Short mmCIF file of C-alpha atoms in Angstrom, two decimals:
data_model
loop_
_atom_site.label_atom_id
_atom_site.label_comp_id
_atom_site.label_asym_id
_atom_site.label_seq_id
_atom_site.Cartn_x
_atom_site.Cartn_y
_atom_site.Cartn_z
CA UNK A 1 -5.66 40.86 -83.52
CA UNK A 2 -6.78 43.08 -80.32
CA UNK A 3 -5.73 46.04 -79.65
CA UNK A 4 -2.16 46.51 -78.22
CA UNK A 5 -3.57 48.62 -75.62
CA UNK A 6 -6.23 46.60 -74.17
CA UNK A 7 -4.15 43.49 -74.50
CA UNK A 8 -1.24 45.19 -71.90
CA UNK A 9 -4.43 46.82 -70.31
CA UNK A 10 -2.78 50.62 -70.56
CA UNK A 11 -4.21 53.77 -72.08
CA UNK A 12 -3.78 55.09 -75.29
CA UNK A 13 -1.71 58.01 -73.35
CA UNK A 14 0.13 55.68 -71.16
CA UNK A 15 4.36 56.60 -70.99
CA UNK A 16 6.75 54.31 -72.24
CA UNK A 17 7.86 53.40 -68.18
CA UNK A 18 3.99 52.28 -68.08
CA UNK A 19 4.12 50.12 -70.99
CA UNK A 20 7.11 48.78 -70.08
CA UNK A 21 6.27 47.94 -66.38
CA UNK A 22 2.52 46.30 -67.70
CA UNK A 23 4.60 43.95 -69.97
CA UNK A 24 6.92 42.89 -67.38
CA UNK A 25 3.83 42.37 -64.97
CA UNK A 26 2.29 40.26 -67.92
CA UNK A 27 5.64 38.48 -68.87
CA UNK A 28 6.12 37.51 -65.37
CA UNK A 29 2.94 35.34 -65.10
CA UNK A 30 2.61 34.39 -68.89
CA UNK A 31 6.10 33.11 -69.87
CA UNK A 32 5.95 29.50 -70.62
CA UNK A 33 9.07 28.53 -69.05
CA UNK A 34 6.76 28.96 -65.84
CA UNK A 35 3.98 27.38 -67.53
CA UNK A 36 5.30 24.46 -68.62
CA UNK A 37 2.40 22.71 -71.26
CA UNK A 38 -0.25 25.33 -70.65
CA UNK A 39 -1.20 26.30 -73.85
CA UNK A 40 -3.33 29.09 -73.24
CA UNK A 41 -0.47 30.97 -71.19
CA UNK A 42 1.55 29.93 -74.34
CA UNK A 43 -0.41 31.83 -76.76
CA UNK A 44 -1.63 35.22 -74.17
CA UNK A 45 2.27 35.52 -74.33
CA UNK A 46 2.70 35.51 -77.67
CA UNK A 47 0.01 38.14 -77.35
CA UNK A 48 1.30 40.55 -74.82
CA UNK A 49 4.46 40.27 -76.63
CA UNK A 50 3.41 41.13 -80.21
CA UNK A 51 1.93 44.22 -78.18
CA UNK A 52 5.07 44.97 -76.03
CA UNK A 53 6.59 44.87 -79.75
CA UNK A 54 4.43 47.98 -81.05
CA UNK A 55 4.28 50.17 -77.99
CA UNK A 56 7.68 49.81 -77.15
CA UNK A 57 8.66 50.91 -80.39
CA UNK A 58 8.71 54.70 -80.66
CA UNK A 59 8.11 54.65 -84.49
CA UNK A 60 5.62 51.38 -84.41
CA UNK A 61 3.55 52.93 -82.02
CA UNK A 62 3.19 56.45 -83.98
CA UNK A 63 2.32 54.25 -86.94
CA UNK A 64 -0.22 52.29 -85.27
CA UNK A 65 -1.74 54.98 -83.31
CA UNK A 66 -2.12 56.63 -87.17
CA UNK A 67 -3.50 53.55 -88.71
CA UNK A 68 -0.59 52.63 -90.64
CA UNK A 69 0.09 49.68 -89.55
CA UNK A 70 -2.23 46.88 -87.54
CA UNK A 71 -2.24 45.12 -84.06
CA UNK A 72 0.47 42.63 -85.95
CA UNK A 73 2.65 45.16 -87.20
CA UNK A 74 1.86 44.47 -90.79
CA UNK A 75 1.16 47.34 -93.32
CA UNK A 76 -2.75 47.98 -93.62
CA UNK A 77 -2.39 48.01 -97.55
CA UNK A 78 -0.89 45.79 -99.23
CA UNK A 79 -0.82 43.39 -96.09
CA UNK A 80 2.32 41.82 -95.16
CA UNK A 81 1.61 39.37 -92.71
CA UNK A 82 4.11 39.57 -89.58
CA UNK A 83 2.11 37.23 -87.17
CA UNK A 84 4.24 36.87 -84.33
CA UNK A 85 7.25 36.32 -86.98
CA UNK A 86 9.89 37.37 -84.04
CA UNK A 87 8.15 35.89 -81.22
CA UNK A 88 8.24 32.03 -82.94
CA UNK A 89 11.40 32.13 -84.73
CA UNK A 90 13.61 32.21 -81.42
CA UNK A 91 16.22 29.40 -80.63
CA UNK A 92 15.76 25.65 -80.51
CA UNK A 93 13.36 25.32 -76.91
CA UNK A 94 12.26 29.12 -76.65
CA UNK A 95 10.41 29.71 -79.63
CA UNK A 96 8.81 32.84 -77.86
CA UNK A 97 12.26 34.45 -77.03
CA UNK A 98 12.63 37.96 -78.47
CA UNK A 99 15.64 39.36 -79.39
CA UNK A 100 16.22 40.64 -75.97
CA UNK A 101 15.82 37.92 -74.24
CA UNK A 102 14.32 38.21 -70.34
CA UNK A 103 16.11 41.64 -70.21
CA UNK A 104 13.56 43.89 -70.77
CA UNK A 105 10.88 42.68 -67.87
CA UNK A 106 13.55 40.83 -65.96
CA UNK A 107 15.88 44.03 -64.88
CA UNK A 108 15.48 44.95 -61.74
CA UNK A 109 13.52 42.16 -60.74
CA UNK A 110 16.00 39.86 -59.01
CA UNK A 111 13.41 37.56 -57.52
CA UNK A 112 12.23 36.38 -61.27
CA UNK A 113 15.82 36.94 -62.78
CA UNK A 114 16.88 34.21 -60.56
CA UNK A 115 13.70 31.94 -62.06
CA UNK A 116 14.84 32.72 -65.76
CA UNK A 117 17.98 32.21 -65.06
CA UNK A 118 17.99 28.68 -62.94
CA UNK A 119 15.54 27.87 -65.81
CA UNK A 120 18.71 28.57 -68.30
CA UNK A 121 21.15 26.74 -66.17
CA UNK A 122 18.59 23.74 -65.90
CA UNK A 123 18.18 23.59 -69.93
CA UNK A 124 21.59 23.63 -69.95
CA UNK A 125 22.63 20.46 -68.01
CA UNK A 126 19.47 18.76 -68.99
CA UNK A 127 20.46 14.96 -69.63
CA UNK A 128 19.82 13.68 -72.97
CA UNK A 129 17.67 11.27 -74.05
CA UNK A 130 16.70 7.83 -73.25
CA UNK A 131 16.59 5.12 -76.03
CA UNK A 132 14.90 2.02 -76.18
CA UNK A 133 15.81 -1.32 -77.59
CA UNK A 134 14.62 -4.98 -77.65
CA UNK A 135 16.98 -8.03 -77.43
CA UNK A 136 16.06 -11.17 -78.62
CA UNK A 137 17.71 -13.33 -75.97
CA UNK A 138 18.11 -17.60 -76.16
CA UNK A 139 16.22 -19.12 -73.26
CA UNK A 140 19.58 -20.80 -71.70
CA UNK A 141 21.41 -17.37 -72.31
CA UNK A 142 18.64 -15.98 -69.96
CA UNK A 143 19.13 -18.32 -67.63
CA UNK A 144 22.37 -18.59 -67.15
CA UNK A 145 23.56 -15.17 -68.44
CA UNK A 146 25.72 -13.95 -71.47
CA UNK A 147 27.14 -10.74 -73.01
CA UNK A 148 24.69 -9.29 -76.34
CA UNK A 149 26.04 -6.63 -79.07
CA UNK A 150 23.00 -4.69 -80.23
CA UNK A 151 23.72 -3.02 -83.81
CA UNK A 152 22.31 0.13 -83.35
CA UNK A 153 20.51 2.27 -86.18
CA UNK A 154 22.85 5.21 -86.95
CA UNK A 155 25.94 2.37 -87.82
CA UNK A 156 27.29 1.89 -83.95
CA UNK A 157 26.92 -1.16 -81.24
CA UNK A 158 26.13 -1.76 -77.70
CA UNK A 159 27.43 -4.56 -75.18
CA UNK A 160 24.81 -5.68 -73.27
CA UNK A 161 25.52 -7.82 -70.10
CA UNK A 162 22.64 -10.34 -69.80
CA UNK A 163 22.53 -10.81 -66.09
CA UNK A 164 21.72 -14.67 -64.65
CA UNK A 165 18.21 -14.88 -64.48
CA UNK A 166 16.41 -12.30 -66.40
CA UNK A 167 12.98 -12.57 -67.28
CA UNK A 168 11.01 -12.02 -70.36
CA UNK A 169 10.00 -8.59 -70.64
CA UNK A 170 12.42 -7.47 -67.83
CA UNK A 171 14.35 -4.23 -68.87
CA UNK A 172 17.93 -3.20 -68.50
CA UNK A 173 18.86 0.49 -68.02
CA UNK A 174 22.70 1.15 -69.47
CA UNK A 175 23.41 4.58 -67.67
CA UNK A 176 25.40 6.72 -70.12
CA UNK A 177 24.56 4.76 -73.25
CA UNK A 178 21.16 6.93 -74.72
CA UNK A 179 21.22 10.41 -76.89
CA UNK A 180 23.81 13.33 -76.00
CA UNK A 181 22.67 15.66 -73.87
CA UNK A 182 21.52 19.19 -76.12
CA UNK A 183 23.90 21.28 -73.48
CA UNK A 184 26.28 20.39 -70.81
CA UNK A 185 24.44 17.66 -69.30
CA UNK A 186 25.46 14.08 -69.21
CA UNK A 187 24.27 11.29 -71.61
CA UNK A 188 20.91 9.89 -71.35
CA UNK A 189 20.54 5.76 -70.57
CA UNK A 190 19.52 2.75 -73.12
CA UNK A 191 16.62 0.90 -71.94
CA UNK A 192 17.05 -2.73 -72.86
CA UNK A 193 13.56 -4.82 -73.28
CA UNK A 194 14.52 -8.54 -72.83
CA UNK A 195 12.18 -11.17 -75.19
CA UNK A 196 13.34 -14.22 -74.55
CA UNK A 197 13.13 -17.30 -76.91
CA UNK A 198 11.08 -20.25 -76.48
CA UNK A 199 13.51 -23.43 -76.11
CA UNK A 200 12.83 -26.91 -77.56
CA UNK A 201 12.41 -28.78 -74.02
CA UNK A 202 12.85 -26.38 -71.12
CA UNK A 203 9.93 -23.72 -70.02
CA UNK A 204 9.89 -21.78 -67.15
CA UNK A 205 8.05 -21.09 -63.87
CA UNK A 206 9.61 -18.26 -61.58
CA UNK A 207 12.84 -19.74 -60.74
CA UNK A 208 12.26 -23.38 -61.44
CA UNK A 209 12.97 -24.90 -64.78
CA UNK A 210 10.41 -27.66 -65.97
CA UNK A 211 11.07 -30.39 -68.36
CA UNK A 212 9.03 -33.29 -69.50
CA UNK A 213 11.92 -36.72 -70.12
CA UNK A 214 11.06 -39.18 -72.36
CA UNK A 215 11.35 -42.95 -70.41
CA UNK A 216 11.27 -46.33 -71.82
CA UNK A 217 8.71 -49.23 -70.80
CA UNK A 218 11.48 -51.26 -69.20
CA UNK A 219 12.92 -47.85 -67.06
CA UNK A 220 9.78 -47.10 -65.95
CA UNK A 221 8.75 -50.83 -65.16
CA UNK A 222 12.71 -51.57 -63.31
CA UNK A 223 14.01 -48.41 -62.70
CA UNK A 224 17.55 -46.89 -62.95
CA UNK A 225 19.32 -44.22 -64.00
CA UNK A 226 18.73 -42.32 -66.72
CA UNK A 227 20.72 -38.89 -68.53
CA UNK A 228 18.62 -35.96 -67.69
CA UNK A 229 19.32 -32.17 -69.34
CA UNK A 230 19.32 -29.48 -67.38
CA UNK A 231 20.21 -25.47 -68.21
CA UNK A 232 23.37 -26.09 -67.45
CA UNK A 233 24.49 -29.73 -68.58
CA UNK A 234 23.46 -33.10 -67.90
CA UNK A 235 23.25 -34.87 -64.39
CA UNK A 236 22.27 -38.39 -64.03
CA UNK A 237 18.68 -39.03 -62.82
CA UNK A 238 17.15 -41.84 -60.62
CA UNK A 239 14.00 -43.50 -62.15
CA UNK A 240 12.01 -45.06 -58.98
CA UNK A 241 11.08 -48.54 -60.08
CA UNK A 242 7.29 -48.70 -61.03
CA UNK A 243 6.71 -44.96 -62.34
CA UNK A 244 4.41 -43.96 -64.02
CA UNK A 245 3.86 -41.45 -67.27
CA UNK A 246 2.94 -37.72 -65.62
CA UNK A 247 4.89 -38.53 -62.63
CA UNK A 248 7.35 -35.34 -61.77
CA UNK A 249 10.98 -35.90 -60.16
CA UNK A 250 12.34 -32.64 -59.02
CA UNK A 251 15.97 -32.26 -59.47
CA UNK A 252 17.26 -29.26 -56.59
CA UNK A 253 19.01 -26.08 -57.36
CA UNK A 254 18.81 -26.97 -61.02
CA UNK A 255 16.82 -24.16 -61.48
CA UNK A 256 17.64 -20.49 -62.40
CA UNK A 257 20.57 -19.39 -60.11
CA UNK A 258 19.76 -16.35 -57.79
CA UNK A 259 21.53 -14.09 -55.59
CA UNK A 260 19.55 -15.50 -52.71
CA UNK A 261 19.79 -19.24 -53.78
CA UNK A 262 18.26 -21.24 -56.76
CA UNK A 263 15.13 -22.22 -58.12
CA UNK A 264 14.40 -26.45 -58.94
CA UNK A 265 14.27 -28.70 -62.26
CA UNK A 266 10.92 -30.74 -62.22
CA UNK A 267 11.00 -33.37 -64.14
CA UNK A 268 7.60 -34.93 -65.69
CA UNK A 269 8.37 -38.78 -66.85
CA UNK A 270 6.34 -39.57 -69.98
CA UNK A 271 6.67 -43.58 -70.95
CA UNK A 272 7.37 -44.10 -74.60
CA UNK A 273 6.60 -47.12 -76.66
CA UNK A 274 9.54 -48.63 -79.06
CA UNK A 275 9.50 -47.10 -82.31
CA UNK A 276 7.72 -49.53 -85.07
CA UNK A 277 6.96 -53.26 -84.03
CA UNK A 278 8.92 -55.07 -81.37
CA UNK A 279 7.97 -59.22 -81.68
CA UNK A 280 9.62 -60.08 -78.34
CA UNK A 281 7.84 -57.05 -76.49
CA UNK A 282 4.32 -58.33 -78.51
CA UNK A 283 5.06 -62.14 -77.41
CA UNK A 284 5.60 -61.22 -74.10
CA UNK A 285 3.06 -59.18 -73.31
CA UNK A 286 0.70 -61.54 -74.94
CA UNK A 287 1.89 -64.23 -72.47
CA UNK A 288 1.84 -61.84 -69.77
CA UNK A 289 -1.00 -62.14 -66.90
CA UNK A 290 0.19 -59.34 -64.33
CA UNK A 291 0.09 -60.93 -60.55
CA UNK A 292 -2.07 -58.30 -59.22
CA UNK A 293 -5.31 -57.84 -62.01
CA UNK A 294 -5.76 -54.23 -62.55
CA UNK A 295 -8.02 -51.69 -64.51
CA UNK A 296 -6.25 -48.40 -65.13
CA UNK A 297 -9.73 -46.89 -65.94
CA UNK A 298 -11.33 -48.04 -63.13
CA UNK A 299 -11.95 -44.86 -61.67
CA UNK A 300 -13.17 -43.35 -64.73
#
């Protein structure tokens, strides 16, 4: 521990109005409510005030100046260790507070009075905290939109509204819903990651929804109509006659719905054989001879 006296930077014969105005000097530039995260102003503080606490004290500074007691105020035999015991043991968020609060270097100084005391009044109506959450979302819940209930740790639940359209990773922010404020101020907000599912057929691009239809030989061959999904029921679908696998369809504004308008289904045909053996298909095809000869690997 230095010396009390060279830490305030007075003499040994200074008054107590000189003490008390080097403090106040020191206090004014040191406090860590104006130095937010600086940890070296943090612990000079806790330093000029462990030596404000001797020589301000009539009897603790008679003591030390006899060598009774040390820089920390503990007994020089047997030690008892009082290491800035009153200057870390203040109130939840000013663990350097002393007993007498700003009082002592704040009087009569209206200019930093004001500072300690909008600092108070800010502490005091100081939101609370945000929480975060993740909510496993079904991909057609996503798209379309639905209302969640998230269980929540401590016993209680949240509604979440899933807006149309949300994305994977997109996050919600529930004003009101986070941790109580420690004073006055309101509520802090739930922050809602979205992670939505896979889904069996559908995947997504943006705003348009892609899906791959199975076709038979004979409807991509003739043609027609065939029942096609889509996020939001099915719609009936017109196979061009003569298409082939890997060719896409696009179905419009089957997409995800949008303030500004709607994204588009695209559907990618993918020709399926019958399942096990099919004599009349076999016989036909083995009297078949196709009017125009063709090699589909011709280019390859």
């Amino acid at each position: 521990m230095r010396d009390p006296y060279d830490v305030l930077g007075v003499a040994k014969t200074a008054t107590p109005e000189e003490i008390r105005k080097a403090y106040r000097q020191l206090a004014k530039k040191l406090h860590p409510d104006l130095n937010p995260g600086d940890k070296r102003a943090e612990e000079q503080f806790k330093e000029v005030s462990a030596a404000n606490d001797i020589l301000s004290d009539p009897d603790k500074r008679k003591r030390y100046d006899a060598g009774e007691i040390d820089a920390s105020g503990a007994e020089k035999a047997p030690p008892q260790g009082r290491y800035y015991r009153e200057y870390a043991g203040g109130e939840a968020g000013h663990p350097y507070e002393s007993a007498s609060g700003y009082a002592d270097f704040a009087e009569g100084d209206d200019l930093f009075a004001e500072l300690m005391r909008r600092s108070r009044e800010q502490a005091r109506r100081a939101p609370g905290g945000d929480l975060h959450y993740e909510l496993h979302v079904p991909f057609l819940d996503a798209v379309n939109g639905a209302s969640k209930t998230i269980t929540l740790p401590q016993g209680g639940t949240l509604e979440v509204s899933i807006p149309q359209g949300v994305e994977d990773g997109q996050i919600l922010r529930l004003r009101g819903k986070g941790a109580p404020s420690r004073g006055e101020g309101p509520p802090g907000d739930a922050l809602v990651q979205i992670a939505v599912e896979p889904h069996r057929y559908f995947t997504r691009e943006g705003d348009d929804i892609h899906l791959e239809l199975p076709v038979s030989i004979k409807e991509a061959a003739l043609g027609g109509e065939v029942r096609t999904p889509t996020t939001t029921g099915s719609v009936m679908l017109r196979i061009p006659k003569g298409s082939n696998a890997g060719d896409t369809l696009r179905l419009k504004g089957k997409g995800v719905k949008r303030r500004h308008g709607a994204g588009d289904e695209f559907v990618k045909l993918k020709v399926v054989m019958p399942m096990g053996p099919d004599p009349e298909l076999e016989a036909f095809l083995t009297k078949w001879t196709p009017a125009h000869e063709y090699d589909p690997r011709k280019e390859m």
